[in-house]
Amino acid sequence: MYSQVIAGTYFTSKDDQTVQVGENTLICIDEQGQIVRIISDREPEFHSVRQTAADQNNLLQLAANERLLPGFVDLHIHAPQWAQAGLALDRSLNDWLNTYTFPLEAKFADDQFALTVYSSLVQTLLANGTTTALMFGTIYNSSNLILAQQAAKFGLRALIGKVAMDDPTQTPEYYRDESATEALKATREFIESMLKLQQQTRTTLMPVITPRFIPSCTNELLQGLGELAKQYDLPIQSHCSESDWEDQYVQERFGQRDAEVFDHFGLLTDQAVMAHGTQLTDGDLSLFRQRQAAVAHCPISNVYFGNAVFPTRKALQAGNQIGLGSDISGGFSPSLYRNMQQAVMSSQLLTDGVNNEMDSTKRGVPDSRISMKTAFYLATKGGAQALNLPVGAIEVGKQADFQVVKLTPALTAESIDDEFERLLYQAERNSISWVMVGGEMVYQNQEGHR
């Protein structure tokens, strides 16, 4: 009757303020890996469906201390930078890029090095509950395709971009596209190769138009990338108003703000995901809403390089699309649990302010705090909506992208709301029992009971 049935209690976001709880339910999955029915224990068919699944060896019964969550959607990962995660985060953005990051990414001309790093990254993401990832590759198509192949091999939903960067004033000679023409040619070749690989592997690989950020791209390249995005109807990813330096650089060069420049070149669309946005103004956010573009909020990375706290609550209340990104390696952790926690902490810092020499009534931005329920939405449903993908929620019609997480033993009686909050604050990688993508088991904790 069903390909698989999962029995247990689940948490999923209904909206950015509300978490839906399904206690003692059956999640029914078809052969295409789609959720086709959710049955509560109050429904007449509950016991018969459960028994049939058990008889057919298609029942996955969660333990009493396990909970089912949607797989996480990470909206911003620099895949090659996994090799330097946690390094040099005390440097300025410009110094970090030129001294550490560009030299590292240049090493990905070596396919064997790329294979080692990307195999590790993909498996690590899955082990941390991330099932969909929007990723920057490098300027090298060969290693970018290795990243895609590793994603297909291990079952990660992957949206991958060939990084385009050709401006000789802002990129090193040893690591940049030779010209806008060459960058556009290589981008087109990567798109075609990815679409072919998608058909061959029958996986959800997707090419993404990827200008690194405006400072690294000439006008000709930005114009051409916008045209490619339109021609192929593809997602777009970049950085937007991510720091004081970058925000000011764009204004000096164009006399316009980041968002306006991206819009001018056809790169701010309903398929665009722009990372960081700590310097976005109300006018910028309004333009994002008009174009239905999304922001990838990267709370850990923003502490190091953003020069401000992204106003998550304000943007959500205004109707902006927001998801969560780890920003490996500007963010040191591949875990969206850590990033959810930081998102809540950063929002409180924005509310209170941080300069104790200022009057307490003036140092913060009132009512900026978000809850863990909101952070959970960003990591799941918010990210899925940003990518226009049927994932990120435990709902009929969505793909069966799940993680099963063990509860930390409670010392006192808890409500289901308390249980949810403690789970998200205390979960670690070893708390995750198994991970499923499209109904296929892609990770099992070897220390777990399965």
Short mmCIF file of C-alpha atoms in Angstrom, two decimals:
data_model
loop_
_atom_site.label_atom_id
_atom_site.label_comp_id
_atom_site.label_asym_id
_atom_site.label_seq_id
_atom_site.Cartn_x
_atom_site.Cartn_y
_atom_site.Cartn_z
CA MET A 1 0.00 0.00 0.00
CA TYR A 2 2.79 2.41 0.97
CA SER A 3 6.49 2.13 0.24
CA GLN A 4 7.36 3.05 3.84
CA VAL A 5 5.53 4.04 7.01
CA ILE A 6 7.26 5.89 9.84
CA ALA A 7 5.61 5.66 13.25
CA GLY A 8 6.31 8.18 15.97
CA THR A 9 6.07 11.84 17.00
CA TYR A 10 7.17 14.66 14.71
CA PHE A 11 7.78 18.42 14.80
CA THR A 12 7.37 20.63 11.74
CA SER A 13 6.97 24.37 11.16
CA LYS A 14 3.52 25.61 10.27
CA ASP A 15 4.77 29.19 9.89
CA ASP A 16 7.50 31.37 11.36
CA GLN A 17 5.77 31.50 14.73
CA THR A 18 4.14 28.10 15.02
CA VAL A 19 5.40 24.53 15.29
CA GLN A 20 2.98 21.72 14.54
CA VAL A 21 3.30 18.56 16.65
CA GLY A 22 2.12 15.17 15.47
CA GLU A 23 2.12 12.82 18.43
CA ASN A 24 1.97 9.09 17.76
CA THR A 25 1.36 9.36 14.02
CA LEU A 26 2.04 7.37 10.87
CA ILE A 27 3.90 9.14 8.05
CA CYS A 28 3.10 7.26 4.83
CA ILE A 29 5.55 7.52 1.92
CA ASP A 30 5.09 6.40 -1.68
CA GLU A 31 7.64 4.92 -4.11
CA GLN A 32 8.55 8.41 -5.36
CA GLY A 33 9.66 9.42 -1.89
CA GLN A 34 6.70 11.70 -1.33
CA ILE A 35 4.59 12.00 1.81
CA VAL A 36 1.12 10.89 0.72
CA ARG A 37 -0.69 10.57 4.04
CA ILE A 38 -0.30 11.39 7.72
CA ILE A 39 -2.49 9.33 10.04
CA SER A 40 -3.03 10.13 13.72
CA ASP A 41 -3.76 7.44 16.29
CA ARG A 42 -7.30 8.79 16.55
CA GLU A 43 -8.15 7.73 13.00
CA PRO A 44 -9.85 4.33 12.41
CA GLU A 45 -7.22 3.13 9.92
CA PHE A 46 -4.26 3.79 12.21
CA HIS A 47 -3.85 0.27 13.54
CA SER A 48 -4.57 -1.53 10.27
CA VAL A 49 -2.11 0.63 8.30
CA ARG A 50 0.51 0.16 10.96
CA GLN A 51 0.03 -3.58 11.05
CA THR A 52 0.13 -3.91 7.27
CA ALA A 53 3.38 -1.95 7.13
CA ALA A 54 4.84 -4.15 9.86
CA ASP A 55 3.77 -7.32 8.04
CA GLN A 56 5.38 -6.06 4.82
CA ASN A 57 8.56 -5.03 6.67
CA ASN A 58 7.97 -1.41 5.65
CA LEU A 59 7.48 0.05 9.15
CA LEU A 60 10.09 2.31 10.75
CA GLN A 61 9.15 2.65 14.41
CA LEU A 62 10.81 5.50 16.29
CA ALA A 63 12.07 4.77 19.78
CA ALA A 64 10.33 6.45 22.69
CA ASN A 65 13.18 8.97 22.98
CA GLU A 66 13.29 9.82 19.26
CA ARG A 67 11.54 12.57 17.32
CA LEU A 68 11.10 13.05 13.57
CA LEU A 69 12.08 16.44 12.10
CA PRO A 70 12.28 17.71 8.51
CA GLY A 71 15.75 17.63 7.02
CA PHE A 72 17.44 21.01 7.17
CA VAL A 73 17.86 23.32 4.18
CA ASP A 74 21.22 25.13 4.20
CA LEU A 75 21.04 28.17 1.92
CA HIS A 76 24.69 29.19 1.91
CA ILE A 77 27.75 26.93 1.79
CA HIS A 78 31.15 27.54 0.23
CA ALA A 79 31.91 23.88 -0.45
CA PRO A 80 35.69 24.19 -0.99
CA GLN A 81 36.07 26.14 2.24
CA TRP A 82 35.16 23.05 4.26
CA ALA A 83 38.91 22.41 4.19
CA GLN A 84 39.53 25.52 6.32
CA ALA A 85 36.45 25.57 8.57
CA GLY A 86 37.32 27.28 11.85
CA LEU A 87 40.43 29.00 10.54
CA ALA A 88 41.39 32.70 10.65
CA LEU A 89 38.02 34.00 11.82
CA ASP A 90 39.79 36.80 13.70
CA ARG A 91 40.81 38.47 10.40
CA SER A 92 38.97 41.12 8.39
CA LEU A 93 36.90 39.88 5.46
CA ASN A 94 39.33 41.24 2.90
CA ASP A 95 42.35 39.73 4.66
CA TRP A 96 40.55 36.42 5.20
CA LEU A 97 39.71 36.19 1.49
CA ASN A 98 43.11 37.09 0.11
CA THR A 99 45.37 35.39 2.65
CA TYR A 100 43.42 32.19 3.24
CA THR A 101 40.36 31.64 1.10
CA PHE A 102 41.48 32.39 -2.44
CA PRO A 103 44.71 30.33 -2.07
CA LEU A 104 42.65 27.43 -0.72
CA GLU A 105 40.08 27.55 -3.51
CA ALA A 106 42.88 27.60 -6.09
CA LYS A 107 43.90 24.14 -4.85
CA PHE A 108 40.68 22.75 -6.30
CA ALA A 109 42.31 22.68 -9.71
CA ASP A 110 43.47 19.31 -8.31
CA ASP A 111 40.60 16.86 -8.75
CA GLN A 112 41.92 14.40 -6.17
CA PHE A 113 42.07 17.11 -3.54
CA ALA A 114 38.53 18.13 -4.46
CA LEU A 115 37.29 14.55 -4.14
CA THR A 116 38.72 14.20 -0.65
CA VAL A 117 37.21 17.47 0.59
CA TYR A 118 33.83 17.11 -1.09
CA SER A 119 33.29 13.51 -0.01
CA SER A 120 33.90 14.59 3.58
CA LEU A 121 31.67 17.65 3.28
CA VAL A 122 28.65 15.87 1.80
CA GLN A 123 28.74 13.10 4.40
CA THR A 124 29.21 15.61 7.21
CA LEU A 125 26.21 17.67 6.11
CA LEU A 126 23.96 14.62 6.03
CA ALA A 127 25.24 13.46 9.42
CA ASN A 128 24.23 16.86 10.84
CA GLY A 129 20.69 16.63 9.48
CA THR A 130 21.11 18.81 6.38
CA THR A 131 19.34 17.23 3.40
CA THR A 132 19.29 20.17 0.95
CA ALA A 133 22.28 22.43 0.33
CA LEU A 134 22.80 25.51 -1.83
CA MET A 135 26.52 25.60 -2.53
CA PHE A 136 29.24 27.68 -4.14
CA GLY A 137 31.85 25.60 -5.92
CA THR A 138 35.01 27.14 -7.40
CA ILE A 139 35.96 28.55 -10.79
CA TYR A 140 36.96 25.02 -11.89
CA ASN A 141 34.24 22.99 -13.58
CA SER A 142 35.99 19.67 -13.18
CA SER A 143 35.98 19.89 -9.39
CA ASN A 144 32.49 21.40 -9.37
CA LEU A 145 31.23 18.27 -11.11
CA ILE A 146 33.05 16.14 -8.54
CA LEU A 147 31.04 17.96 -5.87
CA ALA A 148 27.84 17.16 -7.76
CA GLN A 149 28.83 13.52 -8.16
CA GLN A 150 29.52 13.18 -4.44
CA ALA A 151 26.14 14.72 -3.65
CA ALA A 152 24.46 12.22 -5.98
CA LYS A 153 26.47 9.34 -4.54
CA PHE A 154 25.52 10.01 -0.93
CA GLY A 155 21.99 11.33 -1.53
CA LEU A 156 22.23 15.05 -0.72
CA ARG A 157 19.89 17.43 -2.56
CA ALA A 158 22.44 19.81 -4.02
CA LEU A 159 22.17 23.11 -5.86
CA ILE A 160 25.67 24.00 -7.03
CA GLY A 161 27.18 27.02 -8.73
CA LYS A 162 30.33 27.50 -10.77
CA VAL A 163 31.77 30.61 -9.13
CA ALA A 164 32.15 33.50 -11.59
CA MET A 165 34.76 36.16 -10.77
CA ASP A 166 36.73 38.11 -13.36
CA ASP A 167 37.49 41.61 -12.07
CA PRO A 168 41.29 41.92 -11.91
CA THR A 169 41.11 44.76 -9.38
CA GLN A 170 39.42 42.60 -6.74
CA THR A 171 40.54 39.05 -7.51
CA PRO A 172 44.04 37.52 -7.54
CA GLU A 173 45.69 36.69 -10.84
CA TYR A 174 46.18 33.06 -9.82
CA TYR A 175 42.48 32.56 -9.05
CA ARG A 176 39.99 34.22 -11.35
CA ASP A 177 38.26 33.73 -14.69
CA GLU A 178 40.40 35.03 -17.54
CA SER A 179 37.63 37.29 -18.81
CA ALA A 180 33.87 37.78 -18.71
CA THR A 181 33.64 35.88 -21.99
CA GLU A 182 35.53 32.90 -20.57
CA ALA A 183 33.53 32.98 -17.32
CA LEU A 184 30.23 32.95 -19.19
CA LYS A 185 31.40 30.17 -21.50
CA ALA A 186 32.47 28.05 -18.52
CA THR A 187 29.20 28.80 -16.70
CA ARG A 188 27.17 27.65 -19.69
CA GLU A 189 29.27 24.48 -19.97
CA PHE A 190 28.74 23.79 -16.28
CA ILE A 191 24.97 24.25 -16.61
CA GLU A 192 24.80 21.79 -19.49
CA SER A 193 26.99 19.26 -17.67
CA MET A 194 24.88 19.52 -14.52
CA LEU A 195 21.62 19.06 -16.40
CA LYS A 196 23.06 15.98 -18.08
CA LEU A 197 24.30 14.60 -14.75
CA GLN A 198 20.89 15.25 -13.26
CA GLN A 199 19.29 13.05 -15.92
CA GLN A 200 21.93 10.33 -15.62
CA THR A 201 21.72 10.05 -11.84
CA ARG A 202 18.01 10.83 -11.53
CA THR A 203 18.80 12.99 -8.54
CA THR A 204 17.85 16.53 -7.61
CA LEU A 205 21.07 18.18 -8.72
CA MET A 206 20.57 21.74 -9.92
CA PRO A 207 23.00 24.25 -11.47
CA VAL A 208 22.96 27.74 -9.97
CA ILE A 209 24.09 31.07 -11.44
CA THR A 210 26.82 32.24 -9.07
CA PRO A 211 28.52 35.64 -9.26
CA ARG A 212 30.81 35.50 -6.23
CA PHE A 213 29.79 39.00 -5.22
CA ILE A 214 29.64 42.31 -7.02
CA PRO A 215 33.22 43.44 -6.19
CA SER A 216 34.67 40.38 -7.93
CA CYS A 217 32.65 40.74 -11.16
CA THR A 218 32.87 43.16 -14.08
CA ASN A 219 29.72 44.72 -15.48
CA GLU A 220 29.99 42.54 -18.57
CA LEU A 221 30.02 39.40 -16.45
CA LEU A 222 27.07 40.49 -14.31
CA GLN A 223 25.08 41.30 -17.43
CA GLY A 224 25.87 37.93 -19.01
CA LEU A 225 25.03 35.98 -15.87
CA GLY A 226 21.66 37.69 -15.67
CA GLU A 227 20.96 36.66 -19.25
CA LEU A 228 21.96 33.05 -18.55
CA ALA A 229 19.72 32.94 -15.50
CA LYS A 230 16.80 34.07 -17.62
CA GLN A 231 17.60 31.78 -20.55
CA TYR A 232 17.86 28.62 -18.42
CA ASP A 233 15.35 29.71 -15.74
CA LEU A 234 17.82 28.95 -12.97
CA PRO A 235 18.34 29.83 -9.31
CA ILE A 236 20.85 32.57 -8.51
CA GLN A 237 23.11 32.88 -5.47
CA SER A 238 25.52 35.55 -4.32
CA HIS A 239 26.32 37.86 -1.41
CA CYS A 240 24.45 41.10 -0.86
CA SER A 241 25.31 43.96 1.49
CA GLU A 242 27.29 41.53 3.60
CA SER A 243 29.73 43.90 5.36
CA ASP A 244 30.65 47.55 5.75
CA TRP A 245 33.51 47.20 3.27
CA GLU A 246 31.55 45.39 0.56
CA ASP A 247 28.46 47.58 0.94
CA GLN A 248 30.51 50.78 0.63
CA TYR A 249 32.58 49.45 -2.27
CA VAL A 250 29.48 48.83 -4.39
CA GLN A 251 28.06 52.27 -3.66
CA GLU A 252 31.32 53.94 -4.64
CA ARG A 253 31.56 51.93 -7.86
CA PHE A 254 27.96 52.16 -9.04
CA GLY A 255 26.35 54.96 -7.07
CA GLN A 256 23.71 52.37 -6.18
CA ARG A 257 23.17 49.79 -3.49
CA ASP A 258 23.88 46.07 -3.90
CA ALA A 259 20.24 45.14 -4.29
CA GLU A 260 19.73 47.77 -6.98
CA VAL A 261 22.80 46.61 -8.92
CA PHE A 262 21.73 42.97 -8.83
CA ASP A 263 18.25 44.02 -9.95
CA HIS A 264 19.66 46.11 -12.80
CA PHE A 265 21.53 43.07 -14.15
CA GLY A 266 18.55 40.70 -13.83
CA LEU A 267 20.03 38.86 -10.86
CA LEU A 268 17.44 39.72 -8.21
CA THR A 269 14.57 37.38 -9.06
CA ASP A 270 12.12 35.05 -7.36
CA GLN A 271 14.82 32.38 -7.64
CA ALA A 272 17.59 34.48 -6.09
CA VAL A 273 19.07 33.74 -2.67
CA MET A 274 21.40 36.44 -1.40
CA ALA A 275 23.58 35.75 1.61
CA HIS A 276 24.08 37.80 4.79
CA GLY A 277 22.31 41.11 4.14
CA THR A 278 23.46 42.64 7.42
CA GLN A 279 23.66 46.08 5.76
CA LEU A 280 20.34 45.91 3.89
CA THR A 281 18.19 49.02 4.30
CA ASP A 282 14.40 49.17 4.46
CA GLY A 283 14.48 50.16 0.81
CA ASP A 284 16.62 47.14 -0.05
CA LEU A 285 14.27 44.80 1.80
CA SER A 286 11.33 46.35 -0.03
CA LEU A 287 13.02 45.63 -3.36
CA PHE A 288 13.68 42.04 -2.22
CA ARG A 289 9.97 41.66 -1.47
CA GLN A 290 8.95 43.10 -4.82
CA ARG A 291 11.21 40.63 -6.62
CA GLN A 292 10.38 37.79 -4.19
CA ALA A 293 14.10 37.22 -3.64
CA ALA A 294 15.28 35.52 -0.45
CA VAL A 295 17.93 36.27 2.15
CA ALA A 296 20.21 33.52 3.48
CA HIS A 297 20.69 34.52 7.11
CA CYS A 298 24.11 33.28 8.30
CA PRO A 299 24.18 34.11 12.02
CA ILE A 300 27.53 32.58 12.98
CA SER A 301 29.40 34.01 10.01
CA ASN A 302 27.74 37.40 10.45
CA VAL A 303 29.25 37.69 13.92
CA TYR A 304 32.71 37.49 12.38
CA PHE A 305 32.32 39.39 9.11
CA GLY A 306 28.89 41.05 8.93
CA ASN A 307 29.58 44.19 11.04
CA ALA A 308 25.95 44.11 12.18
CA VAL A 309 23.09 41.78 13.11
CA PHE A 310 20.57 40.93 10.39
CA PRO A 311 17.08 42.12 11.53
CA THR A 312 15.39 38.75 11.10
CA ARG A 313 12.16 39.49 12.92
CA LYS A 314 11.69 42.84 11.20
CA ALA A 315 12.28 41.31 7.77
CA LEU A 316 9.90 38.42 8.40
CA GLN A 317 7.18 40.71 9.70
CA ALA A 318 7.56 42.83 6.58
CA GLY A 319 7.00 39.74 4.42
CA ASN A 320 10.54 38.95 3.27
CA GLN A 321 11.60 35.40 2.48
CA ILE A 322 14.34 34.28 4.86
CA GLY A 323 16.19 31.00 5.31
CA LEU A 324 19.28 29.90 7.21
CA GLY A 325 22.83 29.35 6.01
CA SER A 326 25.91 27.93 7.70
CA ASP A 327 28.28 29.86 5.41
CA ILE A 328 31.05 27.32 5.69
CA SER A 329 33.72 28.49 6.34
CA GLY A 330 32.88 32.05 7.36
CA GLY A 331 30.74 30.04 9.74
CA PHE A 332 32.85 27.42 11.50
CA SER A 333 30.11 24.82 11.98
CA PRO A 334 28.26 22.71 9.38
CA SER A 335 25.42 22.25 11.87
CA LEU A 336 22.23 24.25 11.41
CA TYR A 337 21.46 23.45 15.04
CA ARG A 338 24.40 25.67 15.98
CA ASN A 339 23.22 28.32 13.54
CA MET A 340 19.65 28.25 14.88
CA GLN A 341 21.01 28.76 18.38
CA GLN A 342 23.18 31.67 17.22
CA ALA A 343 20.26 33.21 15.32
CA VAL A 344 18.29 33.45 18.56
CA MET A 345 21.29 34.76 20.51
CA SER A 346 22.14 37.37 17.89
CA SER A 347 18.56 38.59 17.81
CA GLN A 348 18.70 39.18 21.56
CA LEU A 349 21.96 41.13 21.16
CA LEU A 350 20.23 43.28 18.55
CA THR A 351 17.33 43.86 20.94
CA ASP A 352 19.51 44.83 23.88
CA GLY A 353 22.44 46.46 22.11
CA VAL A 354 26.03 45.78 23.09
CA ASN A 355 27.62 49.10 24.04
CA ASN A 356 27.17 49.59 27.78
CA GLU A 357 28.37 53.19 27.52
CA MET A 358 25.06 54.04 25.86
CA ASP A 359 21.82 54.49 27.74
CA SER A 360 19.96 51.16 27.88
CA THR A 361 16.89 52.74 26.30
CA LYS A 362 18.88 53.74 23.21
CA ARG A 363 21.51 51.07 22.65
CA GLY A 364 19.37 48.32 21.13
CA VAL A 365 16.62 47.79 18.56
CA PRO A 366 13.45 46.93 20.49
CA ASP A 367 11.40 43.83 19.62
CA SER A 368 14.11 42.23 17.47
CA ARG A 369 14.24 38.94 19.35
CA ILE A 370 13.20 35.75 17.58
CA SER A 371 12.22 32.46 19.21
CA MET A 372 13.63 29.01 18.55
CA LYS A 373 10.40 28.26 16.71
CA THR A 374 11.28 31.03 14.26
CA ALA A 375 14.86 29.78 13.90
CA PHE A 376 13.52 26.26 13.21
CA TYR A 377 11.29 27.71 10.49
CA LEU A 378 14.31 29.39 8.88
CA ALA A 379 16.25 26.10 8.84
CA THR A 380 13.38 24.14 7.30
CA LYS A 381 10.32 25.65 5.67
CA GLY A 382 11.83 29.09 5.12
CA GLY A 383 14.80 27.65 3.26
CA ALA A 384 12.58 25.36 1.19
CA GLN A 385 10.37 28.25 0.13
CA ALA A 386 13.43 30.29 -0.83
CA LEU A 387 14.47 27.48 -3.19
CA ASN A 388 10.93 26.75 -4.41
CA LEU A 389 11.37 23.09 -3.46
CA PRO A 390 8.76 20.72 -1.94
CA VAL A 391 10.90 19.94 1.12
CA GLY A 392 11.45 21.35 4.60
CA ALA A 393 8.15 20.26 6.14
CA ILE A 394 6.35 17.11 7.23
CA GLU A 395 3.22 17.64 5.17
CA VAL A 396 1.33 15.68 2.54
CA GLY A 397 2.82 16.46 -0.87
CA LYS A 398 6.32 17.19 0.43
CA GLN A 399 9.33 14.99 -0.17
CA ALA A 400 10.25 12.61 2.63
CA ASP A 401 13.43 14.40 3.72
CA PHE A 402 13.74 13.60 7.42
CA GLN A 403 16.08 13.39 10.36
CA VAL A 404 15.44 11.41 13.52
CA VAL A 405 16.87 12.99 16.66
CA LYS A 406 17.25 11.60 20.17
CA LEU A 407 15.97 13.61 23.10
CA THR A 408 18.26 14.51 25.97
CA PRO A 409 16.84 12.86 29.10
CA ALA A 410 14.68 15.35 31.00
CA LEU A 411 15.14 15.82 34.73
CA THR A 412 11.68 17.31 35.18
CA ALA A 413 8.27 16.81 33.61
CA GLU A 414 8.00 18.67 30.32
CA SER A 415 5.32 20.00 28.04
CA ILE A 416 5.66 19.15 24.36
CA ASP A 417 6.72 22.77 23.72
CA ASP A 418 9.48 22.47 26.31
CA GLU A 419 10.58 19.19 24.77
CA PHE A 420 10.85 20.83 21.34
CA GLU A 421 12.90 23.75 22.61
CA ARG A 422 15.31 21.60 24.59
CA LEU A 423 15.73 19.30 21.62
CA LEU A 424 16.86 22.13 19.33
CA TYR A 425 19.15 23.70 21.90
CA GLN A 426 20.82 20.46 23.00
CA ALA A 427 20.97 18.32 19.85
CA GLU A 428 24.46 17.41 18.65
CA ARG A 429 25.63 15.43 15.66
CA ASN A 430 25.63 12.23 17.72
CA SER A 431 21.99 12.88 18.66
CA ILE A 432 20.91 12.16 15.08
CA SER A 433 19.92 8.51 14.64
CA TRP A 434 19.31 8.52 10.89
CA VAL A 435 18.61 10.77 7.92
CA MET A 436 16.37 10.15 4.91
CA VAL A 437 16.20 12.01 1.58
CA GLY A 438 13.32 11.35 -0.79
CA GLY A 439 12.35 8.26 1.15
CA GLU A 440 15.87 6.77 0.92
CA MET A 441 18.01 6.20 4.00
CA VAL A 442 21.20 8.20 3.40
CA TYR A 443 22.80 8.23 6.85
CA GLN A 444 22.64 5.98 9.90
CA ASN A 445 24.44 6.70 13.13
CA GLN A 446 26.62 3.66 13.68
CA GLU A 447 26.22 4.10 17.42
CA GLY A 448 22.44 4.13 17.07
CA HIS A 449 20.06 1.22 17.40
CA ARG A 450 19.61 0.89 13.62
#
